[in-house]
Short mmCIF file of C-alpha atoms and ligand atoms in Angstrom, two decimals:
data_model
loop_
_atom_site.label_atom_id
_atom_site.label_comp_id
_atom_site.label_asym_id
_atom_site.label_seq_id
_atom_site.Cartn_x
_atom_site.Cartn_y
_atom_site.Cartn_z
CA UNK A 1 -0.27 -0.20 0.03
CA UNK A 2 1.24 3.43 -0.81
CA UNK A 3 1.91 5.64 2.21
CA UNK A 4 0.01 8.92 2.71
CA UNK A 5 1.63 11.83 1.99
CA UNK A 6 1.21 15.22 4.01
CA UNK A 7 2.49 18.61 3.01
CA UNK A 8 2.94 21.16 6.02
CA UNK A 9 3.50 24.96 5.69
CA UNK A 10 5.27 26.07 8.69
CA UNK A 11 7.31 23.12 9.18
CA UNK A 12 10.40 24.91 10.88
CA UNK A 13 8.06 26.31 13.59
CA UNK A 14 6.66 24.94 16.63
CA UNK A 15 3.55 23.26 15.65
CA UNK A 16 5.24 22.12 12.28
CA UNK A 17 8.03 20.28 13.92
CA UNK A 18 5.52 18.42 16.39
CA UNK A 19 3.08 17.47 13.55
CA UNK A 20 5.97 16.25 11.40
CA UNK A 21 7.01 14.26 14.12
CA UNK A 22 3.48 12.82 14.67
CA UNK A 23 2.79 12.10 11.20
CA UNK A 24 6.13 10.20 10.61
CA UNK A 25 4.93 8.14 13.39
CA UNK A 26 1.92 7.36 11.70
CA UNK A 27 3.49 5.98 8.48
CA UNK A 28 3.34 9.40 6.74
CA UNK A 29 5.61 10.75 3.87
CA UNK A 30 6.25 14.47 4.89
CA UNK A 31 6.85 17.26 2.76
CA UNK A 32 7.80 20.52 4.45
CA UNK A 33 7.23 23.80 2.55
CA UNK A 34 9.99 26.29 3.26
CA UNK A 35 10.48 29.83 2.45
CA UNK A 36 13.68 30.96 1.34
CA UNK A 37 15.97 33.04 3.94
CA UNK A 38 19.75 33.99 4.18
CA UNK A 39 20.07 31.54 6.91
CA UNK A 40 18.16 28.37 7.38
CA UNK A 41 16.49 28.01 10.48
CA UNK A 42 15.84 24.15 10.80
CA UNK A 43 16.53 23.94 14.44
CA UNK A 44 13.36 22.62 15.59
CA UNK A 45 13.45 19.86 12.79
CA UNK A 46 17.18 19.29 12.72
CA UNK A 47 16.21 15.71 14.30
CA UNK A 48 14.04 15.09 11.40
CA UNK A 49 16.14 16.15 8.47
CA UNK A 50 16.77 12.57 7.17
CA UNK A 51 12.92 11.58 7.40
CA UNK A 52 11.33 14.77 5.91
CA UNK A 53 11.53 16.30 2.30
CA UNK A 54 11.90 20.03 1.91
CA UNK A 55 10.33 21.93 -0.56
CA UNK A 56 10.80 25.65 -1.39
CA UNK A 57 7.75 27.97 -1.26
CA UNK A 58 6.22 30.95 0.38
CA UNK A 59 2.68 31.78 1.06
CA UNK A 60 3.38 35.07 -0.69
CA UNK A 61 3.58 33.40 -4.04
CA UNK A 62 1.11 31.56 -5.26
CA UNK A 63 3.01 30.04 -8.28
CA UNK A 64 5.38 28.40 -5.94
CA UNK A 65 2.65 26.66 -3.92
CA UNK A 66 1.17 25.21 -7.33
CA UNK A 67 4.49 24.17 -8.05
CA UNK A 68 5.26 22.62 -4.76
CA UNK A 69 1.90 20.58 -4.87
CA UNK A 70 1.96 19.48 -8.50
CA UNK A 71 5.42 18.36 -7.61
CA UNK A 72 4.75 16.20 -4.53
CA UNK A 73 1.05 15.32 -5.00
CA UNK A 74 0.11 15.51 -1.12
CA UNK A 75 -3.02 13.63 0.01
CA UNK A 76 -3.17 16.08 3.14
CA UNK A 77 -2.12 19.80 3.19
CA UNK A 78 -1.79 21.40 6.77
CA UNK A 79 -1.25 25.26 6.50
CA UNK A 80 0.49 26.04 9.61
CA UNK A 81 2.51 29.06 8.17
CA UNK A 82 1.72 32.63 9.45
CA UNK A 83 3.09 35.67 10.72
CA UNK A 84 2.07 34.46 14.08
CA UNK A 85 3.06 37.07 16.86
CA UNK A 86 0.40 39.29 17.71
CA UNK A 87 2.29 42.11 18.89
CA UNK A 88 4.32 42.05 15.54
CA UNK A 89 0.88 42.35 13.85
CA UNK A 90 0.79 45.60 15.00
CA UNK A 91 3.58 47.06 13.82
CA UNK A 92 3.58 45.17 10.30
CA UNK A 93 -0.43 44.82 10.03
CA UNK A 94 -0.06 44.52 5.89
CA UNK A 95 2.66 41.82 5.75
CA UNK A 96 0.21 39.94 8.44
CA UNK A 97 -2.67 40.32 6.33
CA UNK A 98 -0.87 39.01 3.18
CA UNK A 99 0.62 35.98 4.87
CA UNK A 100 -1.99 35.17 7.50
CA UNK A 101 -4.68 36.39 5.67
CA UNK A 102 -4.07 36.13 1.61
CA UNK A 103 -1.85 33.40 2.27
CA UNK A 104 -4.60 31.23 2.91
CA UNK A 105 -6.42 31.76 -0.18
CA UNK A 106 -3.39 31.30 -2.45
CA UNK A 107 -2.92 27.81 -0.81
CA UNK A 108 -6.68 26.71 -1.36
CA UNK A 109 -6.66 28.12 -4.80
CA UNK A 110 -3.46 26.16 -5.33
CA UNK A 111 -5.23 23.03 -4.20
CA UNK A 112 -8.47 23.95 -6.10
CA UNK A 113 -6.24 24.10 -9.23
CA UNK A 114 -3.77 21.01 -8.65
CA UNK A 115 -6.00 18.65 -6.81
CA UNK A 116 -9.56 19.36 -5.08
CA UNK A 117 -9.47 16.08 -3.65
CA UNK A 118 -6.37 17.03 -1.28
CA UNK A 119 -7.83 17.51 2.28
CA UNK A 120 -6.98 20.69 3.87
CA UNK A 121 -6.33 21.79 7.64
CA UNK A 122 -6.14 25.46 8.48
CA UNK A 123 -4.71 26.75 11.37
CA UNK A 124 -7.31 29.32 13.05
CA UNK A 125 -6.86 30.91 16.53
CA UNK A 126 -8.56 31.56 19.79
CA UNK A 127 -7.49 35.28 18.93
CA UNK A 128 -10.33 35.33 16.66
CA UNK A 129 -12.60 35.68 19.80
CA UNK A 130 -10.77 38.66 21.14
CA UNK A 131 -13.07 40.66 23.13
CA UNK A 132 -15.11 37.58 23.98
CA UNK A 133 -19.10 37.56 23.37
CA UNK A 134 -19.37 34.53 25.84
CA UNK A 135 -17.50 32.26 28.32
CA UNK A 136 -16.16 29.63 27.64
CA UNK A 137 -15.90 30.09 23.88
CA UNK A 138 -16.95 27.38 21.45
CA UNK A 139 -17.56 26.86 17.60
CA UNK A 140 -20.55 28.99 17.65
CA UNK A 141 -18.97 31.98 19.50
CA UNK A 142 -19.02 35.02 17.51
CA UNK A 143 -15.67 36.83 16.61
CA UNK A 144 -14.49 40.12 17.75
CA UNK A 145 -10.63 40.10 16.89
CA UNK A 146 -8.39 42.84 18.62
CA UNK A 147 -5.32 42.63 16.52
CA UNK A 148 -4.45 42.71 12.92
CA UNK A 149 -3.26 39.18 13.41
CA UNK A 150 -6.69 38.28 15.04
CA UNK A 151 -8.58 40.16 11.90
CA UNK A 152 -6.35 38.03 9.46
CA UNK A 153 -7.18 34.86 11.08
CA UNK A 154 -10.86 35.50 10.89
CA UNK A 155 -10.33 36.16 7.08
CA UNK A 156 -8.26 32.83 7.00
CA UNK A 157 -11.18 30.77 8.72
CA UNK A 158 -13.90 32.27 6.68
CA UNK A 159 -12.15 31.75 3.13
CA UNK A 160 -11.61 27.94 4.23
CA UNK A 161 -15.26 27.74 4.93
CA UNK A 162 -15.91 29.46 1.83
CA UNK A 163 -13.82 27.11 -0.51
CA UNK A 164 -15.31 24.22 1.55
CA UNK A 165 -18.92 25.40 0.52
CA UNK A 166 -17.92 26.95 -3.17
CA UNK A 167 -15.72 23.91 -4.40
CA UNK A 168 -16.89 21.02 -1.92
CA UNK A 169 -13.07 20.80 -0.48
CA UNK A 170 -12.28 18.76 2.56
CA UNK A 171 -11.03 21.67 4.21
CA UNK A 172 -11.32 21.93 8.24
CA UNK A 173 -10.19 24.76 10.71
CA UNK A 174 -9.03 23.98 14.06
CA UNK A 175 -9.85 26.97 16.31
CA UNK A 176 -6.43 26.40 18.76
CA UNK A 177 -6.37 28.07 21.90
CA UNK A 178 -2.63 28.83 23.20
CA UNK A 179 -0.75 25.74 23.03
CA UNK A 180 3.15 26.02 23.98
CA UNK A 181 6.31 23.82 24.46
CA UNK A 182 10.05 24.21 24.99
CA UNK A 183 10.23 24.78 21.13
CA UNK A 184 7.94 27.84 21.38
CA UNK A 185 9.66 30.93 20.49
CA UNK A 186 11.26 33.26 22.82
CA UNK A 187 9.09 36.14 22.08
CA UNK A 188 5.84 34.48 23.27
CA UNK A 189 5.13 35.11 27.02
CA UNK A 190 5.53 31.63 28.30
CA UNK A 191 8.78 30.78 27.01
CA UNK A 192 9.78 34.37 27.49
CA UNK A 193 9.05 33.42 31.27
CA UNK A 194 10.64 30.01 31.43
CA UNK A 195 14.05 31.00 29.41
CA UNK A 196 14.02 34.14 32.01
CA UNK A 197 13.58 31.98 35.23
CA UNK A 198 16.44 29.53 33.98
CA UNK A 199 18.65 32.38 33.13
CA UNK A 200 17.94 34.17 36.35
CA UNK A 201 18.52 30.94 38.28
CA UNK A 202 22.09 30.60 36.55
CA UNK A 203 23.09 34.01 37.28
CA UNK A 204 23.12 35.22 33.78
CA UNK A 205 20.21 37.67 34.19
CA UNK A 206 18.71 39.83 37.36
CA UNK A 207 15.25 41.02 36.29
CA UNK A 208 12.45 39.85 33.70
CA UNK A 209 10.49 42.66 31.97
CA UNK A 210 6.79 41.55 31.15
CA UNK A 211 3.87 43.54 30.33
CA UNK A 212 0.18 42.68 31.41
CA UNK A 213 0.38 40.07 33.99
CA UNK A 214 -3.50 39.93 34.53
CA UNK A 215 -4.46 38.35 30.97
CA UNK A 216 -5.78 34.96 31.06
CA UNK A 217 -5.14 32.24 28.57
CA UNK A 218 -6.17 28.54 28.25
CA UNK A 219 -2.76 27.20 27.73
CA UNK A 220 -1.97 23.68 26.62
CA UNK A 221 0.96 21.67 25.31
CA UNK A 222 1.66 21.76 21.64
CA UNK A 223 2.40 18.01 21.30
CA UNK A 224 -1.24 17.08 22.40
CA UNK A 225 -2.88 19.83 19.88
CA UNK A 226 -1.24 18.49 16.63
CA UNK A 227 -3.08 15.21 17.13
CA UNK A 228 -6.62 17.18 17.02
CA UNK A 229 -5.29 18.50 13.47
CA UNK A 230 -4.65 15.03 12.11
CA UNK A 231 -8.00 13.54 13.59
CA UNK A 232 -9.95 16.37 11.79
CA UNK A 233 -8.47 15.37 8.29
CA UNK A 234 -9.63 11.83 9.09
CA UNK A 235 -13.27 12.42 9.57
CA UNK A 236 -15.53 11.60 6.77
CA UNK A 237 -16.95 15.11 6.70
CA UNK A 238 -15.02 18.35 6.91
CA UNK A 239 -15.76 20.93 9.90
CA UNK A 240 -14.74 23.19 12.56
CA UNK A 241 -13.42 22.26 15.80
CA UNK A 242 -12.31 24.36 19.06
CA UNK A 243 -9.44 22.80 20.52
CA UNK A 244 -8.38 23.62 23.94
CA UNK A 245 -8.04 22.37 27.71
CA UNK A 246 -11.24 24.36 29.08
CA UNK A 247 -8.98 25.87 32.05
CA UNK A 248 -7.78 29.23 32.10
CA UNK A 249 -4.79 30.88 34.05
CA UNK A 250 -3.26 34.16 34.46
CA UNK A 251 0.35 35.46 33.17
CA UNK A 252 0.86 35.96 36.69
CA UNK A 253 -0.18 32.24 37.79
CA UNK A 254 2.30 31.27 34.96
CA UNK A 255 5.10 33.27 36.81
CA UNK A 256 4.25 32.16 40.07
CA UNK A 257 4.54 28.39 39.01
CA UNK A 258 7.61 28.87 36.61
CA UNK A 259 9.56 30.71 39.22
CA UNK A 260 8.30 28.36 41.91
CA UNK A 261 9.72 25.23 40.33
CA UNK A 262 13.07 26.69 40.94
CA UNK A 263 12.05 27.70 44.59
CA UNK A 264 11.96 31.66 43.46
CA UNK A 265 9.48 34.45 44.18
CA UNK A 266 8.76 35.82 40.84
CA UNK A 267 7.59 39.27 42.69
CA UNK A 268 11.58 39.54 43.53
CA UNK A 269 12.37 39.70 39.56
CA UNK A 270 9.37 40.59 37.61
CA UNK A 271 9.13 44.28 36.20
CA UNK A 272 6.37 45.59 34.59
CA UNK A 273 7.42 47.10 31.21
CA UNK A 274 4.80 49.37 29.23
CA UNK A 275 6.71 48.37 26.02
CA UNK A 276 5.08 45.12 26.32
CA UNK A 277 1.50 46.13 26.50
CA UNK A 278 -0.78 46.19 23.11
CA UNK A 279 -2.74 48.55 21.91
CA UNK A 280 -5.84 46.41 22.36
CA UNK A 281 -5.59 43.45 24.57
CA UNK A 282 -7.54 40.11 24.60
CA UNK A 283 -8.19 39.81 28.47
CA UNK A 284 -9.70 36.44 28.81
CA UNK A 285 -9.76 33.30 27.04
CA UNK A 286 -11.01 30.03 27.90
CA UNK A 287 -12.51 27.34 25.33
CA UNK A 288 -15.03 24.51 25.44
CA UNK A 289 -13.46 21.35 24.08
CA UNK A 290 -16.80 19.27 24.00
CA UNK A 291 -16.99 19.13 20.34
CA UNK A 292 -13.47 17.70 19.70
CA UNK A 293 -13.81 15.25 22.82
CA UNK A 294 -16.97 13.79 21.30
CA UNK A 295 -16.36 13.86 17.71
CA UNK A 296 -12.75 13.56 17.58
CA UNK A 297 -12.31 11.64 20.55
CA UNK A 298 -9.25 13.95 21.41
CA UNK A 299 -7.97 14.96 24.84
CA UNK A 300 -5.02 16.50 26.52
CA UNK A 301 -2.38 14.70 28.22
CA UNK A 302 -0.50 17.23 29.81
CA UNK A 303 -1.52 19.34 32.61
CA UNK A 304 -0.80 22.96 33.10
CA UNK A 305 1.48 22.63 35.91
CA UNK A 306 3.43 19.68 34.22
CA UNK A 307 3.62 22.21 31.00
CA UNK A 308 5.46 24.93 33.14
CA UNK A 309 7.79 22.46 34.96
CA UNK A 310 8.45 20.74 31.43
CA UNK A 311 9.51 24.29 29.83
CA UNK A 312 11.61 25.60 32.93
CA UNK A 313 13.43 22.18 32.81
CA UNK A 314 14.16 22.13 29.31
CA UNK A 315 15.13 25.79 29.16
CA UNK A 316 17.56 24.97 32.37
CA UNK A 317 19.19 22.26 30.32
CA UNK A 318 19.56 24.26 27.20
CA UNK A 319 21.19 27.27 29.11
CA UNK A 320 23.44 24.69 31.19
CA UNK A 321 24.33 23.14 27.88
CA UNK A 322 25.43 26.28 26.32
CA UNK A 323 27.41 27.52 29.57
CA UNK A 324 29.18 24.17 29.38
CA UNK A 325 30.18 24.71 25.74
CA UNK A 326 31.63 28.15 26.64
CA UNK A 327 33.77 26.99 29.45
P1 NAP B 1 5.32 29.64 14.54
O1 NAP B 1 6.43 28.86 15.53
O2 NAP B 1 5.72 31.19 14.43
O3 NAP B 1 5.88 29.34 13.19
C1 NAP B 1 5.28 29.93 11.99
C2 NAP B 1 5.76 29.30 10.54
O4 NAP B 1 5.26 30.06 9.76
C3 NAP B 1 7.59 29.17 10.72
O5 NAP B 1 7.63 27.82 10.24
C4 NAP B 1 7.37 30.30 9.52
O6 NAP B 1 8.95 29.98 8.92
C5 NAP B 1 6.26 30.02 8.79
N1 NAP B 1 6.13 31.15 7.74
C6 NAP B 1 5.86 32.49 8.04
N2 NAP B 1 5.53 33.29 6.97
C7 NAP B 1 5.68 32.16 6.10
C8 NAP B 1 5.58 32.50 4.75
N3 NAP B 1 5.39 33.81 4.14
N4 NAP B 1 5.78 31.34 3.89
C9 NAP B 1 6.06 30.27 4.26
N5 NAP B 1 6.07 30.08 5.27
C10 NAP B 1 6.04 31.20 6.36
O7 NAP B 1 4.15 29.45 14.85
P2 NAP B 1 3.13 27.92 15.72
O8 NAP B 1 3.14 28.43 17.21
O9 NAP B 1 4.14 26.88 15.41
O10 NAP B 1 1.63 28.16 15.01
C11 NAP B 1 1.36 27.32 13.86
C12 NAP B 1 0.07 27.74 13.31
O11 NAP B 1 -0.72 28.00 14.58
C13 NAP B 1 0.35 29.31 12.90
O12 NAP B 1 -0.69 29.50 11.71
C14 NAP B 1 -0.32 30.08 14.35
O13 NAP B 1 -0.95 31.46 13.96
C15 NAP B 1 -1.38 29.12 14.63
N6 NAP B 1 -1.89 29.32 15.99
C16 NAP B 1 -0.84 29.09 16.82
C17 NAP B 1 -1.21 28.68 18.18
C18 NAP B 1 -0.27 28.56 19.33
O14 NAP B 1 -0.60 28.77 20.67
N7 NAP B 1 1.05 28.39 18.94
C19 NAP B 1 -2.59 28.92 18.47
C20 NAP B 1 -3.63 29.16 17.60
C21 NAP B 1 -3.25 29.15 16.08
P3 NAP B 1 10.11 30.57 9.40
O15 NAP B 1 10.81 29.37 10.14
O16 NAP B 1 10.91 30.79 8.06
O17 NAP B 1 9.90 32.28 10.09
O1 G4F B 2 2.44 34.55 24.37
P1 G4F B 2 1.45 35.77 23.81
O2 G4F B 2 2.24 36.66 23.02
O3 G4F B 2 0.49 34.92 22.97
P2 G4F B 2 -0.87 35.41 22.40
O4 G4F B 2 -0.90 36.88 22.03
O5 G4F B 2 -2.05 35.03 23.30
O6 G4F B 2 -0.98 34.64 20.72
C1 G4F B 2 -0.53 33.47 20.82
O7 G4F B 2 -1.76 32.43 20.73
C2 G4F B 2 -3.02 32.69 19.91
C3 G4F B 2 -3.97 32.01 20.14
O8 G4F B 2 -4.98 32.54 20.92
C4 G4F B 2 -2.27 32.22 18.59
F1 G4F B 2 -2.94 32.66 17.73
C5 G4F B 2 -1.09 33.15 18.44
O9 G4F B 2 -0.53 32.78 16.95
C6 G4F B 2 0.14 33.34 19.33
O10 G4F B 2 0.27 31.66 19.44
O11 G4F B 2 0.78 36.61 24.80
C7 G4F B 2 -0.23 36.00 25.95
C8 G4F B 2 -0.50 37.16 26.78
C9 G4F B 2 -0.91 38.45 26.20
O12 G4F B 2 -2.36 38.67 26.56
C10 G4F B 2 0.10 39.33 26.24
O13 G4F B 2 -0.52 40.66 26.61
O14 G4F B 2 0.58 37.55 27.62
C11 G4F B 2 0.55 38.79 27.63
N1 G4F B 2 2.02 39.21 28.00
C12 G4F B 2 2.60 40.11 29.09
N2 G4F B 2 3.75 40.28 29.18
C13 G4F B 2 2.82 39.29 27.27
C14 G4F B 2 3.91 40.04 27.71
N3 G4F B 2 3.24 38.64 25.90
C15 G4F B 2 4.44 38.61 25.32
N4 G4F B 2 4.41 38.34 24.01
N5 G4F B 2 5.53 39.19 25.90
C16 G4F B 2 5.25 39.92 27.20
O15 G4F B 2 6.49 40.26 28.00
#
């Protein structure tokens, strides 16, 4: 039997690396679409380089997407590529729209042209709920995005629904709440905290400057969330699903646990810096995972407390390794 073949955009990102590992473990051939840059950024998939095929392409360029699909003929496409940092979207709203919104149309259109039988996953986001209309948020909660990133994701979400309805594509959208890991980018608050905690513990840093400690997020482990993406594409019918833990915690609680893991008190080290506040904030996110649990039989395996400890331990190990390398 021929192996199923998946193409992942954003394979060099946090989720792309976990999804590639997961699909390989399921017997897939994995093709990763990577944009050109002057330095390769394969750190997160270095351990997979012999197992995945890399193809050059960019969400800003539809011809490159048509070429990649035509050359590799995947049966499933996971669109994880995006300008994914909310703060940057306020400074670069047009680039964010081109990539995170119109990039989805370019890819869907490439699929429609090359092979409309391809199953498609769109990485939608809880940022679309923004100024939340109800608590918890579910698949029917209206959107009210609060950043150019959130607005772009709403476009990406609806164009996915539109291509499903217009061209009968098997196109599903996962409305994923925040998910983190030791592979999270250093600019996101969880990794900024765990990396900061490890640096302070090792005496390499004295303070940690953060913005709004009161904002609340539904944080899960990225490794758990990529399974939900795959499960969506195994259903007979395409659909949209909220993927979350159903619990919410503040940035302050994250700090308490992360510093506490190494017997420190966050109040002794955290300084509030206005530079990290946003022009408009999403104050509270908490999802209702009922539909994903019932239809996909999906559930989380890593708790909030275990996620925080895992990330602090990984950063400690990383920094200790770097220090050893210097000595
Ligand atoms: P990430 O670590 O920031 O990865 C983003 C990926 O997109 C990188 O591989 C990046 O490539 C690629 N990319 C950016 N612009 C591109 C372009 N023009 N063409 C091709 N590739 C491009 O993000 P993540 O946390 O893994 O998230 C994956 C997806 O899920 C994103 O769409 C994000 O918006 C969405 N999402 C994430 C969360 C979360 O909590 N993590 C929650 C909901 C939704 P480079 O390596 O070249 O930069
Ligand atoms: O970690 P964050 O930057 O993630 P945010 O904005 O929630 O977005 C992430 O999750 C979305 C899903 O809901 C994804 F779609 C998106 O791609 C991304 O992965 O910020 C979390 C919260 C915010 O309220 C922010 O204001 O932490 C607050 N925060 C407080 N101090 C900070 C900081 N955020 C960052 N990045 N840096 C700070 O110093």
